[in-house]
Each structure stands twice: as C-alpha cells, then as structure tokens.
C-alpha cells in the first residue's frame, strides 16, 4: 500500500481554532490517553476539508498512514493473544474490523485513535485501543451479574429438557395411549359381536318362545347391552386415569420449563434495555443520545444486537469526550474472513449500515462531512449506446456506474432514458437488470408481449449470458462451477453473504481467458441471477477467492468495477429466430 505524495502544509489548512465542544468540562491541554502521535513524517500531508463520509469513501493519506501504523502494531504486538487466523494458533479463528480516527488536539497536534469492533481477546480494555462506550465486562457489573443468572436458567432449562425422566415419561405416555387404543379397539369389536348375537337371538326366538318368555329374554338382552356399555366406560376410565397420571407429570415438568423460559425472556429483555440505556453517544455539540433514543424513539425499531460496539462509534465518542477534533477515519479488516461473509485482510471497508448508520447520523451532526456520493448521479453526462432496435426490442450497451432502474434518490436510469426517448413504448420495458457498476448489454421490451416472451426465457434459464471480468491475482483453476447460495447481509445491505440455511441457490460457470499483469481475465456464465452473484462468487473464499478488480464491496476500489456483460443470446419474440449480441470488453 503506497501513500500519494502531496505538498500541502498541514498548518495552512487547519481551522481548529473554531472547534469548541459544547460540553464545558474543565480540561487541560494534556494529550489524552490512547492518542497516538504519527511515527511517520506527515509533513505535507493534507488535512481533509471535511470529515469522511463513513458509508462510502476512499481513505485519505492521513488515514492510510494511521492504518499502516496500526497494522504494524498488530503484526508485532505482545499485549494480547487473539487468533486472527493469520498463523497457527490455538482457539477459534476470529478476524476483526479495526478503525483509525485521525484527530487534532486543542494545541493543533495531529495524531490518531485506534479501535476494534467488539471484544478483542475476550476483553474490552487494551492499552492501544480506545475503550468501549460501555464496558459490560467490568468486574461486578450488572451485566455480568444478570448474565450469571440467565446462564443458570439456561443450564436448568437444558437439564430439564434433556433429563431422561422427561423422555421416559413421554415414551410411557405414548405406550399407554397405544395400549389403550388397542384394548378399547378390541372391546369395541367384542361389543359389536355381542350386539350381533343379541340381534340373532331376538329374531330366532320370537316365534319359538311364549310372549312372557320372550319379554324376559328381551329384558336380559337389554341388560347385557347396558353391561357392555358400562364395562366399556369403566375400561375407558381406567386407561384415562393411567394416562392422566403420566400426562400431569409431563405437564408439570413442561410448565416448569416454560416458566423458566419466561423468566429468561423477561430477564434478557430487561437486561437488553438496561444495556441499551448505558450506551450513550456524544456528538460535537456535546449532545448525548442512548441507543434507545436513537433506534426506538427515532427509528421506531429495536436496536440490533451489537449496536454501539463497532469501531466508528467508539472512536468518535472518545474524541468528543476528550475534546479532540475528528479529521478523518478509515476501517479495515484484519485476519481471516468469516465463512459466510467476504472480508479481505487489510482491505478498507465502510461502516455497516444497519447498526452504525442511525448512531453515526447523530454523532456526525454538526460536523462538516463529505457529501454522500450515493446521492450524486454517476450517469450525468453519460450516453446510452443503442446497438440494436426493431418493433419489439431495444438492445443497449450500458456504461458502468449507470442505474438500470430508478433508485431511491436518483431517477436517472436506463428505464428513465428509454421511456423518455420512446414515449410510445407500452409495458414494463425492463426485462432484466445489471448492477449499477456493471457495464454491458441490456435487452428492453417495447411492448408487453415481447416483455413476457423474453422474460419467460430468463425464467427458464434458456438465455445464454457471458460476462467478462478482471480478477485480482491469479486464478489457477482453468474452469469450473461455483455453487454458493446467497442472501442479503441484513446488517449491511446491499452486501451479500453465503448462507446454506436461508440463501437462494446461486450457480456460476467460469472459464479463465488470460493472465494480465498479475491479474486474471475470466468469463462468467451465470446459471442463476442473484444480486451480486458474480461479485460474491469471485471474492468468496469458497468461490474463486479473487475479487473483481475495482469491487468496492467485496474487494478494493479502482477506476471502475471490471465486470462487463459482453454477450447474450436469446430467441426473438417476433421472428422466433435465435439472435445474439456481442460487445467488446471496455477494459
């Protein structure tokens, strides 16, 4: 990783004198703990005019420098032992997200703070990293006290659920019900036979016996019927009594388990709310808000687990609490990637959306922040190249960084441009899409009939599609099939993750085309059409483990995402002839 040479004097761009936090605590100008002076000579490095927009950024030179120094510390430190998966070590492999916050003291000294997302080596307290907003692991804390009680409930529940006594009682109950069904069934058949015998007696003796004798017989037969019914009822009662004794014992145990589970839910919910209330975040104006304020009151949702434990909120809170001016920040991954996610060692990543966006919206209030690039129209001044059109379809070559359909904030898109160009078009128009960052061929329908005909081919996977990509590094396997189910990362949309439990099937055939300057040019043939399928299959460790060049979600930023939909073949909706289009790779 190289730093860009710059020649702007730091002091000339410094506006720290105007930075006055709202909280009026008496503080000296002594450097606070966890403030790290740069070991690197940063003379000439520019101070960013605005703070980093944390959800989409290119790290500035100072943040890169701070990250390199932090990475050097991680490679050589002896302060703690944590298995990042970078070398053989006992214990579970857990990679971590680390963050650096470049800050300026009141006497205009530049330095940086460092933080880790979540716990590190089982602890929240480390000499190099800022502390958490709230340390739930502090000795004798209410969290640990309640956790002991909840764990005790867990053990008691597990003990009762796994107890042989309960399973034996359930087996006994099942046996008793089966035996009862058999014996009562046999008795019902006996009653049916006896009923038939009584009927025969009534019919065969009516003309033989005297009227008085026949009346006595009928009376006796009625008594036999009542006796059978009584014996059936007694048998039912006996079995019900046996079954009820065992069933009540089971119900008592299950009620005890359910009562313990209710206690656990109540304690967990109370503990969670207590925790949420302990996480209180400062902003530059000294305003504090808890997780409950931020999520439940403002967003009308329950705070997600782990909210407030990420590096960015820790860093900003510590800076504001110690009257340090935030200048810029960056976060990078250190260690092996989780099995489901796609994280690359030392790569920079934006802050997560689900947990951090609401928190950072409060914390960055009042701080000049870089504009959100996602609100800017990347397609401005770009033209759509129409490569074919007739009465039924339009085929275009979409540029990179161009939306297929209107977004939440940006309307300009392939759909918008085509509808404006062809106002006579009827029907849905868009048959399939490409990611905004992917360039290449898109087929559009001019009428509903054409749309349905081609869409049916996509559904039946009869359309042939070929993408060209440039991957980081050398892919040794020349061709093959990637089969990794995908679902959205609920904590960090729109990122995708591999999930064998809830993911949708996703299959991609690939074939290496060439090796170029240490990278691999490859053809992808997607057999399914999941969001970010090719990007995730290329980058994931169980896929090719080589991200696409320029992939800012699963790899590293570059001039563009090097992924191009260059070939498509399908049956024309009117001529019924096979038609194909090929567009040269733009990279």
XYZ file of C-alpha atoms in Angstrom:
587
model
C 0.000 0.000 0.000
C 1.566 3.304 -1.098
C 0.796 6.812 0.049
C 0.194 9.504 -2.526
C 2.750 12.282 -2.425
C 1.201 15.621 -1.518
C 2.680 19.033 -0.840
C 0.143 20.948 1.245
C 1.275 22.298 4.596
C -0.900 20.983 7.408
C -0.992 24.266 9.304
C -2.235 26.195 6.297
C -5.432 24.134 6.154
C -6.013 23.996 9.909
C -9.216 25.545 11.242
C -9.081 24.006 14.719
C -9.421 27.342 16.470
C -13.131 27.382 15.639
C -13.687 23.948 17.227
C -15.282 24.407 20.653
C -17.251 21.434 22.011
C -20.483 22.331 23.768
C -19.673 20.437 26.964
C -17.894 22.904 29.231
C -15.894 20.489 31.379
C -12.595 21.844 32.675
C -9.852 20.018 30.847
C -6.167 20.627 30.468
C -4.428 20.607 27.134
C -2.534 17.461 28.035
C -2.712 14.742 25.420
C -5.398 12.243 26.487
C -4.708 8.522 26.794
C -4.976 6.414 23.604
C -3.816 9.367 21.481
C -1.067 8.128 19.152
C 1.354 10.521 17.543
C 2.339 9.644 13.987
C 5.647 7.834 13.758
C 5.678 8.621 10.052
C 6.750 12.066 8.929
C 3.418 13.550 7.803
C 4.799 16.951 6.851
C 2.953 17.991 3.725
C 0.065 15.578 4.154
C -3.187 17.490 3.539
C -5.852 17.928 6.149
C -9.205 16.956 4.622
C -11.551 19.917 4.382
C -14.432 17.777 5.636
C -14.761 14.653 7.718
C -15.028 11.272 5.993
C -18.488 10.143 4.910
C -18.245 6.770 6.659
C -20.508 4.690 4.389
C -18.700 5.281 1.104
C -15.178 6.680 0.980
C -11.669 6.475 -0.366
C -9.258 6.623 2.593
C -7.272 9.846 2.684
C -3.475 9.879 3.039
C -3.509 10.502 6.800
C -5.978 7.685 7.477
C -3.935 5.324 5.321
C -0.799 6.312 7.230
C -2.550 5.718 10.578
C -3.855 2.366 9.329
C -0.383 1.242 8.289
C 0.994 2.156 11.723
C -1.861 0.269 13.415
C -1.254 -2.754 11.186
C 2.434 -2.650 12.089
C 1.427 -2.679 15.769
C -0.890 -5.658 15.201
C 1.862 -7.596 13.458
C 4.409 -7.041 16.213
C 2.448 -6.518 19.462
C 2.786 -8.750 22.511
C -0.006 -7.092 24.525
C -2.640 -9.756 23.872
C -3.213 -13.086 22.153
C -6.007 -13.387 19.642
C -6.330 -15.937 16.849
C -6.878 -13.890 13.702
C -6.197 -16.936 11.538
C -3.002 -15.470 10.129
C -0.711 -18.045 11.740
C -1.126 -21.377 13.537
C -2.617 -20.745 16.969
C -4.992 -22.432 19.385
C -8.540 -21.171 19.705
C -11.343 -20.157 17.403
C -10.295 -18.096 14.379
C -11.956 -14.665 14.524
C -10.976 -11.894 12.130
C -11.736 -8.349 13.261
C -12.625 -4.927 11.904
C -10.303 -2.182 13.139
C -10.697 1.559 12.774
C -8.492 4.635 12.951
C -9.658 8.175 13.601
C -7.255 10.962 12.721
C -7.723 13.712 15.308
C -6.329 17.083 16.250
C -5.709 18.269 19.798
C -6.506 21.726 21.095
C -2.890 22.756 20.561
C -3.153 21.634 16.895
C -1.184 18.417 17.265
C -2.175 15.711 14.780
C -2.447 12.089 15.791
C -4.903 9.223 15.689
C -7.053 6.980 17.812
C -7.500 3.252 17.198
C -10.365 0.893 17.987
C -11.546 -2.641 17.404
C -15.121 -3.644 16.684
C -16.425 -5.798 19.523
C -14.255 -7.589 22.030
C -10.621 -8.428 21.353
C -9.006 -11.428 23.011
C -12.044 -11.681 25.288
C -11.566 -8.181 26.715
C -12.717 -4.608 26.114
C -9.692 -2.984 27.754
C -6.438 -2.656 25.802
C -3.589 -0.215 26.068
C -3.606 0.675 22.345
C -7.358 0.946 21.715
C -9.969 3.374 22.986
C -12.399 1.820 25.486
C -15.978 0.958 24.565
C -18.814 3.383 25.251
C -19.888 0.976 27.971
C -17.835 -1.968 29.187
C -20.274 -4.700 30.074
C -17.367 -6.932 31.107
C -16.277 -4.762 34.053
C -15.949 -6.808 37.219
C -19.170 -6.896 39.279
C -21.085 -5.074 36.536
C -24.848 -5.502 36.401
C -24.430 -7.229 33.047
C -22.159 -9.952 34.408
C -24.402 -10.337 37.464
C -27.511 -10.782 35.310
C -25.623 -12.936 32.830
C -24.774 -15.364 35.642
C -28.479 -15.665 36.496
C -29.503 -16.074 32.856
C -26.819 -18.719 32.319
C -28.074 -20.515 35.425
C -31.573 -20.509 33.920
C -30.143 -21.822 30.639
C -28.448 -24.689 32.433
C -31.606 -25.530 34.396
C -33.724 -25.471 31.230
C -31.189 -27.605 29.389
C -31.046 -30.020 32.325
C -34.833 -30.412 32.448
C -35.226 -30.691 28.661
C -32.517 -33.297 28.357
C -33.446 -35.236 31.529
C -34.053 -38.933 30.942
C -37.012 -38.782 33.332
C -38.936 -36.463 30.994
C -38.145 -38.520 27.896
C -39.064 -41.719 29.744
C -42.396 -40.215 30.800
C -43.112 -39.163 27.232
C -42.303 -42.668 25.996
C -44.510 -44.171 28.713
C -47.358 -41.822 27.786
C -47.054 -42.880 24.152
C -47.060 -46.580 25.130
C -50.105 -46.146 27.383
C -52.035 -44.384 24.621
C -51.158 -47.142 22.162
C -52.185 -49.894 24.613
C -55.395 -48.024 25.417
C -56.228 -47.726 21.727
C -55.595 -51.465 21.222
C -57.598 -52.641 24.256
C -60.502 -50.270 23.634
C -60.494 -51.264 19.975
C -60.641 -54.928 20.930
C -63.530 -54.245 23.331
C -65.429 -52.306 20.644
C -65.116 -55.318 18.361
C -66.324 -57.566 21.236
C -69.356 -55.297 21.730
C -70.122 -55.430 18.016
C -70.050 -59.241 18.070
C -72.263 -59.363 21.171
C -74.697 -56.949 19.577
C -74.919 -59.217 16.539
C -75.517 -62.257 18.757
C -78.298 -60.464 20.632
C -79.933 -59.490 17.365
C -79.855 -63.093 16.160
C -81.425 -64.270 19.443
C -84.212 -61.713 19.136
C -85.002 -62.760 15.582
C -84.746 -66.568 16.046
C -86.679 -66.866 19.337
C -89.548 -64.513 18.639
C -91.764 -67.260 17.187
C -90.491 -70.054 19.466
C -90.827 -68.560 22.944
C -94.023 -67.601 24.636
C -94.830 -63.922 24.924
C -93.799 -63.894 28.594
C -90.550 -65.823 27.964
C -89.701 -63.552 25.018
C -90.238 -60.460 27.208
C -87.873 -61.872 29.827
C -85.266 -62.579 27.079
C -85.539 -59.066 25.671
C -85.097 -57.619 29.143
C -81.983 -59.747 29.671
C -80.549 -58.734 26.270
C -81.052 -55.061 27.113
C -79.238 -55.605 30.409
C -76.364 -57.283 28.503
C -76.137 -54.236 26.249
C -76.051 -51.876 29.243
C -73.450 -54.093 30.918
C -71.197 -53.976 27.845
C -71.527 -50.186 27.665
C -70.739 -49.936 31.379
C -67.678 -52.163 31.044
C -66.517 -50.042 28.089
C -66.890 -46.885 30.141
C -65.022 -48.465 33.086
C -62.221 -49.529 30.730
C -62.016 -46.019 29.269
C -61.901 -44.511 32.759
C -59.164 -46.891 33.888
C -56.991 -46.049 30.884
C -57.731 -42.309 31.148
C -56.688 -42.408 34.793
C -53.414 -44.157 33.949
C -52.744 -41.737 31.083
C -53.702 -38.672 33.118
C -51.260 -39.520 35.910
C -48.332 -39.601 33.458
C -49.658 -36.652 31.407
C -49.924 -34.468 34.510
C -46.343 -35.317 35.462
C -45.210 -34.284 31.970
C -47.311 -31.097 32.075
C -45.807 -30.217 35.433
C -42.286 -30.567 34.048
C -43.127 -28.703 30.831
C -44.794 -25.924 32.839
C -41.655 -25.677 34.952
C -39.532 -25.435 31.787
C -41.862 -22.839 30.231
C -41.842 -20.838 33.461
C -38.046 -20.839 33.415
C -38.081 -19.764 29.765
C -40.482 -16.937 30.575
C -38.171 -15.828 33.386
C -35.238 -15.995 30.970
C -37.063 -13.926 28.335
C -38.048 -11.334 30.914
C -34.534 -11.116 32.350
C -32.958 -10.997 28.881
C -35.328 -8.264 27.717
C -34.765 -6.217 30.883
C -31.011 -6.684 30.641
C -31.021 -5.716 26.984
C -32.887 -2.491 27.688
C -30.528 -1.723 30.588
C -27.601 -2.224 28.241
C -29.156 -0.068 25.527
C -29.615 2.717 28.057
C -25.939 2.542 29.086
C -24.748 3.195 25.524
C -24.869 6.980 25.268
C -23.197 8.668 22.334
C -21.827 12.198 22.188
C -21.657 14.459 19.171
C -19.595 17.586 18.549
C -22.208 19.751 20.313
C -21.991 17.670 23.479
C -25.474 16.230 22.914
C -25.931 12.713 24.276
C -28.325 10.075 22.976
C -28.748 6.483 24.071
C -29.365 3.522 21.801
C -32.988 3.594 22.902
C -33.253 7.256 21.891
C -31.631 6.624 18.521
C -33.382 3.426 17.470
C -36.661 3.057 19.359
C -37.676 6.717 19.526
C -36.319 7.997 16.218
C -36.355 4.856 14.045
C -39.213 3.000 15.750
C -37.195 -0.219 15.806
C -35.419 -2.245 18.467
C -31.635 -1.694 18.428
C -29.880 -4.652 16.770
C -27.551 -6.819 18.831
C -24.038 -5.396 18.971
C -25.101 -1.841 18.135
C -22.574 0.624 19.527
C -19.757 -1.935 19.619
C -18.347 -1.073 16.183
C -15.088 0.853 15.859
C -16.503 4.092 14.411
C -18.878 4.997 17.305
C -16.169 4.133 19.862
C -13.652 6.393 18.147
C -15.945 9.384 17.689
C -17.337 9.165 21.227
C -13.836 9.109 22.738
C -12.768 12.058 20.562
C -15.759 14.190 21.552
C -15.422 13.244 25.230
C -11.758 14.320 25.204
C -12.111 17.489 23.101
C -10.303 16.061 20.116
C -11.306 17.267 16.672
C -12.170 14.411 14.253
C -10.329 14.911 10.971
C -10.777 11.677 9.008
C -11.340 7.986 9.570
C -10.981 4.582 7.948
C -11.794 0.992 8.854
C -10.029 -2.157 7.662
C -10.347 -5.904 8.140
C -7.603 -7.826 9.905
C -7.370 -11.604 9.689
C -9.259 -14.460 8.101
C -12.713 -13.871 6.669
C -15.805 -15.302 8.362
C -17.126 -18.334 6.479
C -20.331 -16.580 5.384
C -19.055 -13.056 4.696
C -16.460 -11.715 2.288
C -13.663 -9.863 4.056
C -10.132 -9.458 2.800
C -7.136 -8.989 5.071
C -6.062 -5.299 5.228
C -8.819 -4.128 2.861
C -10.713 -0.950 3.790
C -14.469 -1.146 4.358
C -17.265 1.359 5.000
C -19.161 1.431 8.275
C -22.048 -1.028 8.468
C -25.491 0.366 7.655
C -27.874 -1.477 9.974
C -26.011 -0.881 13.245
C -23.952 2.226 12.603
C -25.933 4.452 10.263
C -28.521 5.609 12.862
C -25.808 6.063 15.520
C -23.407 7.953 13.257
C -26.220 10.143 11.937
C -26.468 11.508 15.486
C -22.731 11.557 16.194
C -21.808 13.404 12.995
C -24.484 16.052 13.469
C -22.854 19.486 13.440
C -19.620 18.165 11.918
C -18.771 19.122 8.321
C -18.887 15.792 6.474
C -18.084 14.859 2.882
C -21.228 14.632 0.740
C -22.828 11.232 0.323
C -21.642 10.072 -3.127
C -24.657 7.772 -3.323
C -26.832 10.888 -3.666
C -24.880 12.078 -6.694
C -25.907 10.948 -10.170
C -22.938 8.998 -11.609
C -24.672 8.809 -15.014
C -24.668 12.550 -15.540
C -23.163 13.384 -18.976
C -23.098 9.681 -19.934
C -24.901 8.444 -23.043
C -26.668 5.146 -23.674
C -25.336 3.320 -26.746
C -28.164 1.651 -28.675
C -26.710 -1.314 -30.549
C -29.986 -2.684 -31.973
C -33.682 -1.898 -32.173
C -36.797 -3.036 -34.031
C -40.540 -3.008 -33.399
C -40.257 -5.354 -30.411
C -36.980 -4.729 -28.600
C -34.177 -2.277 -27.905
C -30.692 -3.550 -27.057
C -28.284 -1.162 -25.353
C -24.707 -1.169 -24.115
C -24.991 0.293 -20.605
C -21.990 2.262 -19.283
C -20.587 1.473 -15.847
C -21.981 3.468 -12.895
C -25.375 3.764 -14.541
C -28.585 2.596 -12.854
C -30.786 0.094 -14.691
C -33.927 1.329 -12.902
C -34.598 4.451 -10.820
C -33.174 4.361 -7.302
C -34.413 5.830 -4.048
C -32.540 9.105 -4.532
C -31.654 9.073 -8.239
C -34.235 8.789 -11.025
C -31.834 8.927 -13.972
C -31.527 5.354 -15.246
C -31.787 3.119 -18.293
C -35.543 2.907 -17.745
C -35.893 6.681 -17.380
C -33.830 7.419 -20.519
C -35.581 4.807 -22.698
C -39.110 5.804 -21.683
C -38.228 9.431 -22.388
C -36.731 8.517 -25.762
C -39.584 6.208 -26.806
C -42.804 7.646 -25.326
C -44.868 5.223 -27.424
C -43.463 2.176 -25.570
C -46.050 0.139 -23.653
C -45.472 -2.485 -20.985
C -42.870 -2.936 -18.237
C -39.863 -2.168 -20.566
C -37.187 -3.585 -18.206
C -36.770 -7.361 -18.644
C -33.531 -7.809 -16.683
C -31.016 -5.612 -14.915
C -27.316 -5.081 -14.440
C -25.735 -3.748 -11.241
C -25.104 -0.021 -11.423
C -21.334 -0.589 -11.537
C -21.516 -3.327 -14.220
C -21.397 -2.331 -17.869
C -22.772 -4.232 -20.844
C -25.791 -5.476 -22.735
C -29.369 -4.970 -21.554
C -32.456 -6.042 -23.543
C -35.532 -3.799 -23.304
C -39.049 -4.576 -24.496
C -41.215 -2.154 -26.474
C -44.464 -3.939 -25.670
C -45.943 -6.323 -23.129
C -45.935 -9.326 -25.471
C -42.215 -9.006 -26.187
C -41.510 -8.484 -22.489
C -43.347 -11.658 -21.466
C -41.759 -13.754 -24.226
C -38.180 -12.814 -23.334
C -38.802 -12.814 -19.590
C -40.030 -16.400 -19.879
C -36.650 -17.335 -21.379
C -34.891 -15.770 -18.399
C -37.146 -17.689 -16.003
C -36.449 -20.985 -17.814
C -32.684 -20.164 -17.946
C -32.558 -20.714 -21.714
C -30.868 -17.376 -22.406
C -27.105 -17.605 -22.816
C -25.204 -14.840 -20.973
C -21.472 -14.273 -20.781
C -19.720 -11.762 -18.577
C -16.071 -10.794 -18.715
C -14.272 -9.850 -15.522
C -10.762 -8.982 -14.454
C -9.936 -10.612 -11.111
C -7.249 -9.630 -8.626
C -4.408 -12.164 -8.702
C -4.003 -15.486 -10.484
C -6.863 -17.991 -10.651
C -5.197 -21.374 -11.131
C -8.295 -23.466 -11.870
C -8.976 -23.027 -15.579
C -12.722 -23.686 -15.499
C -15.432 -24.993 -13.223
C -18.727 -24.385 -11.443
C -19.266 -22.210 -8.365
C -22.283 -23.269 -6.310
C -22.739 -20.988 -3.288
C -26.232 -19.991 -2.043
C -26.580 -16.275 -1.333
C -28.708 -13.994 0.810
C -28.525 -10.335 1.731
C -26.442 -9.318 4.745
C -29.206 -7.909 6.948
C -26.686 -5.838 8.920
C -25.031 -4.327 5.882
C -27.258 -4.106 2.807
C -26.747 -4.484 -0.130
C -23.799 -6.787 0.605
C -24.498 -10.474 0.023
C -23.326 -13.395 2.113
C -23.111 -17.158 1.659
C -25.827 -18.921 3.642
C -26.667 -22.615 3.357
C -29.690 -22.272 5.668
C -31.581 -19.357 4.141
C -29.694 -18.447 0.970
C -31.162 -18.823 -2.524
C -29.402 -21.203 -4.941
C -26.725 -19.459 -6.996
C -24.587 -21.144 -9.656
C -21.910 -19.724 -11.937
C -19.777 -21.454 -14.548
C -16.393 -19.854 -15.251
C -13.505 -20.173 -17.674
C -10.132 -18.443 -17.474
C -9.333 -16.458 -20.622
C -5.901 -14.932 -19.961
C -3.445 -13.664 -17.347
C -2.626 -9.961 -17.496
C -0.117 -8.145 -15.277
C -0.719 -10.433 -12.321
C -4.498 -10.459 -12.770
C -6.866 -12.952 -14.387
C -9.278 -12.247 -17.235
C -12.189 -14.624 -16.926
C -15.543 -15.428 -18.497
C -18.545 -15.961 -16.214
C -21.670 -17.822 -17.317
C -24.325 -17.279 -14.608
C -26.890 -20.076 -14.408
C -28.952 -18.084 -11.890
C -29.429 -14.357 -11.440
C -28.917 -13.449 -7.777
C -27.936 -9.969 -6.611
C -24.137 -9.516 -6.765
C -23.814 -13.192 -7.723
C -20.680 -12.853 -9.852
C -19.034 -10.402 -7.461
C -19.675 -12.618 -4.430
C -18.729 -15.865 -6.194
C -15.481 -14.302 -7.390
C -14.477 -12.891 -4.000
C -15.680 -15.507 -1.501
C -13.068 -17.883 -0.098
C -15.219 -20.876 -1.089
C -15.597 -19.449 -4.587
C -12.585 -18.217 -6.540
C -11.235 -16.168 -3.602
C -10.159 -13.441 -6.049
C -12.308 -10.271 -6.027
C -13.141 -8.469 -9.235
C -10.799 -5.539 -9.797
C -12.480 -2.352 -8.599
C -15.126 -4.088 -6.493
C -15.654 -1.600 -3.656
C -17.934 -4.005 -1.744
C -16.003 -7.270 -1.845
C -12.518 -6.147 -2.878
C -10.796 -2.804 -3.378
C -11.780 0.359 -5.197
C -10.256 1.142 -8.579
C -11.150 3.308 -11.575
C -14.231 1.115 -12.130
C -15.698 -2.317 -11.475
C -14.086 -4.554 -14.087
C -17.196 -6.556 -14.898
C -18.892 -6.412 -18.296
C -21.926 -8.212 -19.712
C -20.453 -8.694 -23.171
C -22.553 -11.434 -24.805
C -26.201 -12.506 -24.819
C -28.175 -14.968 -26.961
C -31.948 -15.445 -26.959
C -34.964 -16.125 -29.189
C -36.533 -13.043 -30.768
C -40.146 -12.507 -29.637
C -41.489 -11.909 -33.180
C -39.245 -13.738 -35.637
C -38.686 -16.689 -33.266
C -35.115 -16.808 -34.593
C -32.095 -17.084 -32.316
C -30.430 -13.694 -32.032
C -27.107 -12.829 -30.351
C -25.194 -9.668 -29.454
C -21.533 -9.236 -28.582
C -19.899 -6.065 -27.221
C -16.147 -5.766 -26.791
C -14.741 -5.506 -23.258
C -14.187 -1.857 -22.274
C -11.195 -2.721 -20.071
